[in-house]
XYZ file of C-alpha atoms in Angstrom:
469
model
C 2.597 -32.733 10.104
C 5.641 -35.125 11.583
C 4.816 -38.243 10.708
C 7.100 -41.713 10.800
C 8.421 -42.836 7.678
C 9.811 -46.344 7.898
C 11.785 -48.454 5.169
C 13.308 -51.927 6.779
C 15.818 -54.297 4.960
C 15.992 -58.146 5.640
C 18.940 -57.104 7.627
C 18.780 -53.462 8.779
C 16.322 -50.675 10.085
C 16.628 -47.615 9.013
C 13.757 -44.968 10.558
C 13.520 -41.538 9.134
C 11.481 -38.513 10.530
C 10.616 -36.510 8.284
C 7.584 -33.507 6.908
C 5.518 -34.996 4.238
C 2.017 -34.328 3.028
C -0.202 -37.353 1.512
C -2.009 -36.973 -1.304
C -2.755 -40.055 -1.747
C -6.710 -41.085 -1.410
C -6.586 -44.691 -1.972
C -6.856 -47.231 0.904
C -7.539 -51.266 2.226
C -9.792 -51.764 4.860
C -9.737 -52.922 8.724
C -13.258 -53.451 9.516
C -14.275 -53.074 13.043
C -17.855 -52.998 14.848
C -19.260 -49.799 14.979
C -18.773 -49.379 18.697
C -15.062 -49.196 18.132
C -15.466 -46.233 15.550
C -14.756 -42.994 16.573
C -17.245 -40.030 16.499
C -15.267 -39.358 13.107
C -15.101 -42.085 11.585
C -18.747 -42.541 11.772
C -19.587 -38.878 10.790
C -17.080 -40.300 7.758
C -19.219 -43.009 6.953
C -22.903 -41.085 6.961
C -21.004 -38.700 4.854
C -19.995 -41.187 2.218
C -23.420 -42.886 2.354
C -24.731 -39.832 1.730
C -22.688 -39.155 -1.413
C -22.877 -42.511 -2.799
C -26.669 -41.139 -3.490
C -24.702 -38.358 -6.038
C -23.646 -38.882 -9.704
C -24.723 -42.392 -10.422
C -26.206 -42.989 -7.447
C -24.010 -46.475 -6.238
C -26.593 -47.277 -3.508
C -29.145 -47.298 -6.081
C -27.719 -49.166 -8.536
C -26.598 -51.806 -6.110
C -30.218 -52.472 -4.627
C -31.610 -52.212 -8.136
C -29.172 -54.876 -9.619
C -29.693 -57.111 -5.805
C -33.253 -56.912 -7.114
C -33.454 -57.440 -10.265
C -31.259 -60.605 -10.088
C -32.110 -61.837 -6.105
C -33.590 -65.025 -7.016
C -34.836 -66.247 -10.302
C -35.410 -69.730 -9.488
C -37.926 -71.147 -12.664
C -37.364 -68.637 -14.584
C -36.390 -68.675 -18.370
C -35.543 -71.757 -19.330
C -33.299 -72.215 -15.449
C -30.144 -71.129 -16.721
C -30.091 -67.207 -15.430
C -27.780 -66.839 -12.796
C -28.988 -65.167 -9.579
C -27.553 -64.576 -5.992
C -29.964 -65.810 -3.565
C -31.320 -69.594 -2.508
C -29.397 -71.400 -4.556
C -28.635 -74.095 -2.482
C -29.189 -76.611 -1.425
C -29.888 -77.667 -5.291
C -27.685 -76.383 -7.403
C -24.491 -75.719 -5.929
C -22.660 -74.864 -9.203
C -24.841 -71.582 -9.055
C -24.253 -70.726 -5.138
C -22.573 -67.269 -5.214
C -24.074 -66.514 -1.656
C -21.451 -65.317 0.251
C -18.536 -64.463 -2.350
C -21.782 -61.699 -3.941
C -22.310 -60.016 -1.158
C -18.332 -59.866 -0.164
C -18.321 -58.460 -3.515
C -20.928 -55.863 -2.947
C -19.348 -54.523 0.508
C -16.166 -54.073 -1.028
C -17.331 -52.048 -4.231
C -18.804 -49.860 -1.761
C -16.288 -49.230 0.767
C -13.838 -48.830 -2.269
C -16.007 -45.955 -3.841
C -16.293 -44.142 -0.263
C -12.661 -44.322 0.240
C -12.418 -41.975 -2.894
C -13.646 -39.733 -0.669
C -11.962 -40.301 2.712
C -9.063 -43.337 2.631
C -9.649 -43.778 6.198
C -13.174 -45.381 5.808
C -14.001 -48.643 6.268
C -17.282 -50.710 6.563
C -18.263 -51.768 10.228
C -20.047 -54.178 11.398
C -23.256 -54.818 13.422
C -23.692 -58.045 15.351
C -27.803 -58.281 15.460
C -27.434 -61.377 17.933
C -26.037 -59.255 20.788
C -27.109 -55.421 20.147
C -30.763 -55.584 19.445
C -32.098 -52.153 20.838
C -34.976 -50.600 18.934
C -34.173 -47.116 21.205
C -34.102 -44.155 18.691
C -31.463 -42.860 21.141
C -28.548 -45.893 20.962
C -26.161 -45.524 19.126
C -26.994 -47.552 15.949
C -30.250 -45.793 15.480
C -29.139 -42.354 16.395
C -30.165 -39.316 14.531
C -26.259 -38.518 14.115
C -25.797 -42.338 12.515
C -28.142 -45.281 10.869
C -31.148 -42.923 12.406
C -30.906 -40.353 9.883
C -31.433 -42.448 6.694
C -35.008 -43.418 7.736
C -36.312 -40.218 7.177
C -33.590 -38.812 4.481
C -34.117 -41.666 2.151
C -37.913 -42.687 3.487
C -37.261 -45.809 4.334
C -40.323 -46.780 6.428
C -38.187 -48.950 8.939
C -40.239 -50.749 11.540
C -37.352 -51.942 14.119
C -38.360 -55.240 15.953
C -42.285 -55.528 14.268
C -41.281 -58.519 12.517
C -38.500 -61.351 13.885
C -36.880 -62.491 15.595
C -33.512 -61.566 15.854
C -31.008 -64.322 16.090
C -29.234 -65.162 19.572
C -25.642 -66.013 20.098
C -26.508 -69.743 20.032
C -27.650 -69.212 16.999
C -24.431 -67.962 15.929
C -22.617 -70.825 18.062
C -24.350 -73.442 16.300
C -23.934 -72.119 12.902
C -20.651 -71.922 12.858
C -19.787 -74.900 14.104
C -21.003 -76.496 10.708
C -17.933 -78.063 9.011
C -19.704 -78.657 5.696
C -18.964 -75.079 3.751
C -22.539 -75.738 1.304
C -24.728 -76.918 4.531
C -22.994 -73.830 6.776
C -23.630 -71.678 3.918
C -27.222 -72.629 2.890
C -28.296 -72.210 6.570
C -26.326 -69.105 6.943
C -28.679 -68.053 3.946
C -32.157 -69.149 4.934
C -31.485 -68.950 9.251
C -31.723 -66.491 11.691
C -28.394 -65.012 11.225
C -28.535 -63.822 7.866
C -32.432 -63.630 7.351
C -33.498 -62.364 11.150
C -31.638 -58.635 10.424
C -33.605 -58.030 7.217
C -36.963 -58.685 8.683
C -36.467 -57.341 11.750
C -35.691 -54.110 10.922
C -38.827 -53.732 8.297
C -38.903 -51.208 4.973
C -36.800 -51.974 2.669
C -34.769 -54.723 4.517
C -36.848 -58.252 3.983
C -37.524 -56.724 0.302
C -35.186 -57.497 -2.590
C -34.130 -54.217 -2.280
C -32.915 -54.210 0.944
C -29.378 -52.298 -0.250
C -31.426 -49.302 -0.044
C -30.866 -48.914 3.299
C -27.320 -48.157 4.771
C -27.902 -50.751 7.907
C -27.449 -53.684 4.709
C -24.063 -52.531 4.630
C -23.143 -52.954 8.122
C -25.359 -56.211 8.625
C -24.104 -57.756 5.513
C -20.152 -56.424 7.183
C -20.728 -58.623 9.844
C -22.631 -62.042 8.106
C -18.769 -61.436 5.772
C -16.919 -61.270 8.707
C -18.875 -64.560 10.651
C -17.637 -66.430 6.844
C -14.002 -65.117 7.988
C -13.755 -66.633 10.994
C -15.386 -69.753 9.459
C -12.740 -69.577 6.870
C -9.939 -69.519 9.704
C -11.435 -72.356 11.363
C -11.857 -74.529 8.324
C -9.016 -73.379 6.167
C -9.844 -74.209 2.678
C -13.085 -75.140 3.206
C -15.018 -72.588 1.111
C -15.178 -73.834 -2.611
C -17.347 -72.221 -5.573
C -17.753 -74.268 -8.958
C -18.534 -71.003 -11.114
C -15.909 -69.009 -11.924
C -17.651 -65.621 -11.983
C -20.554 -63.591 -10.921
C -22.971 -61.881 -12.485
C -22.294 -57.845 -12.117
C -18.397 -58.883 -11.711
C -18.400 -60.938 -14.444
C -16.223 -58.216 -16.517
C -18.962 -56.807 -18.327
C -21.057 -54.622 -16.105
C -20.643 -51.541 -16.394
C -21.262 -48.650 -13.359
C -20.634 -44.847 -14.163
C -18.427 -45.468 -17.053
C -16.475 -48.098 -15.603
C -16.605 -51.603 -16.225
C -16.600 -53.681 -12.866
C -13.475 -56.610 -13.042
C -14.326 -60.564 -13.570
C -13.970 -61.679 -10.049
C -13.743 -65.804 -9.570
C -15.204 -66.721 -5.725
C -12.676 -68.691 -5.113
C -10.176 -66.128 -5.167
C -12.074 -63.934 -2.308
C -12.612 -66.821 -0.130
C -10.029 -65.358 2.141
C -10.195 -61.714 2.659
C -6.520 -60.850 2.503
C -7.212 -61.044 -0.953
C -8.964 -57.777 -0.920
C -7.178 -56.358 1.819
C -9.327 -56.855 3.947
C -9.015 -57.625 7.813
C -11.243 -57.746 10.812
C -10.653 -56.207 14.141
C -11.888 -56.998 17.253
C -11.978 -56.104 21.406
C -9.523 -53.335 19.642
C -6.812 -55.343 18.645
C -6.157 -55.592 14.880
C -3.877 -58.220 13.971
C -2.459 -58.022 9.873
C -0.668 -61.181 9.296
C -0.155 -63.108 6.325
C -0.012 -61.080 3.916
C 1.755 -59.290 1.233
C 1.275 -56.040 0.159
C 0.522 -55.688 -3.694
C -1.600 -52.717 -4.618
C -3.876 -54.402 -6.919
C -6.636 -52.473 -5.609
C -4.848 -49.121 -4.543
C -1.708 -47.435 -5.191
C -1.662 -46.936 -1.341
C -2.443 -49.641 0.866
C -3.413 -47.841 3.854
C -4.967 -49.187 6.887
C -6.162 -47.033 9.205
C -7.818 -48.541 13.175
C -8.240 -46.644 16.416
C -7.211 -48.639 18.293
C -3.808 -51.696 18.620
C -2.527 -51.913 15.321
C -0.103 -55.374 15.091
C 2.035 -56.282 12.249
C 3.928 -58.921 11.756
C 3.960 -62.918 10.691
C 4.728 -63.073 7.614
C 3.277 -59.386 6.491
C 5.189 -57.799 3.663
C 5.812 -54.864 1.530
C 7.934 -55.549 -1.105
C 10.127 -53.544 -3.215
C 7.951 -50.798 -4.865
C 4.682 -51.028 -3.338
C 3.482 -48.548 -0.859
C 1.597 -49.239 2.797
C 0.631 -46.769 5.213
C -0.428 -48.217 8.902
C -2.463 -45.165 10.989
C -3.975 -45.774 14.444
C -5.342 -43.516 17.225
C -3.054 -45.338 19.820
C -0.227 -47.595 19.043
C 1.507 -49.597 16.039
C 3.687 -52.574 16.450
C 5.732 -54.075 14.519
C 6.644 -57.814 15.569
C 8.663 -60.398 14.301
C 7.653 -61.089 11.106
C 6.732 -57.682 9.432
C 9.103 -56.913 6.756
C 9.580 -54.257 4.564
C 11.825 -54.803 1.723
C 13.903 -52.434 0.375
C 12.636 -49.821 -1.947
C 9.286 -50.025 -0.271
C 7.447 -47.275 0.856
C 6.138 -47.628 4.655
C 4.755 -45.208 6.717
C 3.248 -45.885 10.347
C 1.523 -42.966 11.518
C -0.178 -41.674 15.083
C -3.304 -40.074 13.938
C -2.832 -37.633 17.061
C -5.884 -35.396 16.108
C -7.909 -38.197 15.966
C -10.360 -37.522 13.292
C -10.407 -39.385 9.795
C -10.977 -36.269 7.623
C -7.961 -35.254 8.264
C -6.611 -36.876 5.365
C -10.100 -37.355 3.664
C -10.629 -35.289 0.574
C -13.650 -33.686 -0.550
C -15.994 -35.422 -4.017
C -16.018 -33.360 -6.834
C -19.476 -32.223 -5.725
C -19.812 -31.777 -2.186
C -18.184 -32.261 1.307
C -18.246 -35.765 2.928
C -20.716 -34.476 5.151
C -23.549 -33.700 2.956
C -26.772 -34.842 3.875
C -28.729 -35.931 0.660
C -33.065 -35.700 1.083
C -33.418 -38.383 -1.738
C -35.976 -41.023 -1.609
C -36.044 -43.841 -3.748
C -37.877 -44.091 -7.063
C -41.427 -46.510 -6.711
C -40.979 -49.812 -7.123
C -43.223 -52.494 -6.718
C -40.466 -55.128 -5.087
C -40.473 -52.417 -2.193
C -44.092 -54.375 -1.194
C -42.976 -57.780 -1.613
C -41.820 -58.361 2.306
C -41.452 -61.473 1.898
C -37.892 -62.091 0.032
C -35.773 -63.821 2.472
C -38.766 -66.544 3.208
C -38.659 -68.134 -0.495
C -41.990 -70.307 -1.420
C -41.494 -71.008 -4.771
C -42.099 -74.719 -4.409
C -43.284 -77.876 -6.742
C -45.049 -81.149 -5.048
C -43.087 -84.342 -5.771
C -46.595 -86.253 -6.287
C -47.321 -83.688 -9.767
C -45.381 -82.622 -12.397
C -47.149 -79.344 -13.824
C -44.960 -77.527 -17.163
C -45.758 -73.882 -17.706
C -44.866 -72.426 -21.174
C -43.632 -70.088 -22.753
C -41.801 -68.525 -20.104
C -41.470 -65.931 -20.179
C -44.293 -64.872 -22.162
C -46.234 -62.374 -24.357
C -49.926 -62.982 -24.343
C -50.670 -66.051 -22.721
C -49.249 -68.887 -20.583
C -50.181 -73.021 -20.678
C -50.753 -74.662 -17.319
C -49.780 -78.595 -18.375
C -50.192 -80.578 -15.433
C -48.910 -84.318 -15.351
C -52.563 -85.708 -15.641
C -56.629 -84.742 -15.533
C -57.278 -83.882 -12.020
C -61.162 -83.005 -10.750
C -60.292 -79.712 -9.452
C -57.638 -77.203 -9.340
C -57.252 -73.717 -9.334
C -54.681 -71.183 -10.678
C -53.550 -67.883 -9.085
C -51.114 -64.835 -10.783
C -49.606 -62.565 -7.795
C -47.455 -59.741 -8.529
C -44.193 -59.141 -6.734
C -45.997 -57.240 -3.844
C -48.067 -60.387 -3.018
C -51.174 -58.881 -4.768
C -53.849 -61.310 -6.248
C -54.052 -60.592 -9.994
C -56.171 -63.567 -11.046
C -57.956 -66.569 -9.809
C -59.641 -69.224 -12.179
C -60.852 -72.962 -11.329
C -60.820 -75.749 -13.437
C -62.706 -79.085 -13.108
C -61.395 -82.751 -14.977
C -58.704 -80.580 -17.233
C -55.020 -81.190 -18.088
C -53.811 -78.277 -20.306
C -54.812 -74.817 -19.329
C -53.783 -71.495 -22.070
C -54.505 -69.024 -20.073
C -55.251 -66.117 -22.194
C -55.554 -62.483 -22.076
C -52.395 -61.509 -20.276
C -51.016 -58.978 -22.899
C -52.407 -55.916 -20.623
C -49.962 -57.251 -17.431
C -47.063 -54.736 -17.137
C -43.477 -55.960 -18.458
C -42.198 -58.102 -15.128
C -41.719 -60.659 -12.946
C -45.330 -62.772 -11.721
C -45.555 -65.642 -9.135
C -48.098 -68.396 -10.884
C -49.619 -70.682 -8.221
C -51.618 -73.800 -8.662
C -53.780 -75.400 -5.766
C -55.104 -79.105 -6.119
C -57.598 -80.344 -3.527
C -56.923 -76.869 -1.490
C -53.261 -77.746 -1.111
C -50.484 -75.747 -2.783
C -48.389 -77.593 -5.420
C -46.338 -75.032 -7.208
C -45.302 -71.746 -6.937
C -42.653 -69.851 -9.992
C -41.944 -66.817 -11.429
C -42.774 -65.864 -14.417
C -41.910 -63.357 -16.536
C -43.749 -61.116 -18.938
C -42.288 -59.413 -21.720
């Protein structure tokens, strides 16, 4: 295979053409709309999603973690960290954007072990809203096949609506980061696709569905666009994130500690977003922090410059099907290894390497094990609240056999209900002229999370999660 290998000194450019075989299976990422993927890229991505179900099953591990730590407001002593709905009241805990950025990155990096040219594409649900099973997105050769293979039970368009372009424009115009983050998380641009797709997507187990990653890659792209328009606007109080706190182990590997403020710019992860057949790589220094070869693949024009630097001792490759331009500000220092390559056969699998158990194009028919959280379709419509006029204490939480409901005063009439996470009512009791109730007989409940609801005079004044140990 003939490729172009370029060594650029600060004052001298030497071009060598030679024969060589790359044996690295490492990469960074140029992400693009799934519409801009070549057929071989789509095939490689689908094969990688299937292969992620093997071994430690990263798809399931990330979905279960996301479910277990989705939203724990009101649980225990209130200090348990979670992923969702910490704004507007708990800015010190909010990690919505950076946590999902790392989740996508973790999945993408695992896929790049299989094929270094894979990158996670995005689905913009504000303009791409077809339910046609023959459309590119939902075709049996792309995202459509997972519905049957993994029994996801999607119901496209059954609930909604999806966001509009105006929703996106209005959201991106918000200049305050905390307001922007809260509106993104709770509003139609994020929530819309979750409820519209159906199946696992509106539940806490939404990462079971591969379309989750295409949707959240778009959310991540919008955050990147927002940060570019509001430089330095994103900030976090918390300095690490659950799963990415240096203690979590997946498949024998301890995941790193990540400070959210360290990844507010996608370049920190070597990630760039292309659009309209152009990938602009700038303001970036190759470091090989995550991969020994930083590999950037894009079917269309790659333009590198404006302080794109390959320092001495580092390794970088740009690969395009069509064109690569090195513009002013591109520097490859003496002692750096830099490769620019045209993918003449337009086949990303040429550079891929099969995983230990299967080829990249394997199809895995593997339904997920039953989890009652899959029945809770309102995960993205948080309903926990306490009326501002009534103070209610619950204890102990977690509980074993009983839980005390302590009202702020005696009420003439109120009702207490207990639900499981699917929304099924397990208990309903009415009380008159009481202040403190000891709900006993709960020892038969299975371990897990439940929702306790209090109604006073026909009005719901409390919904709160409680844990049975």
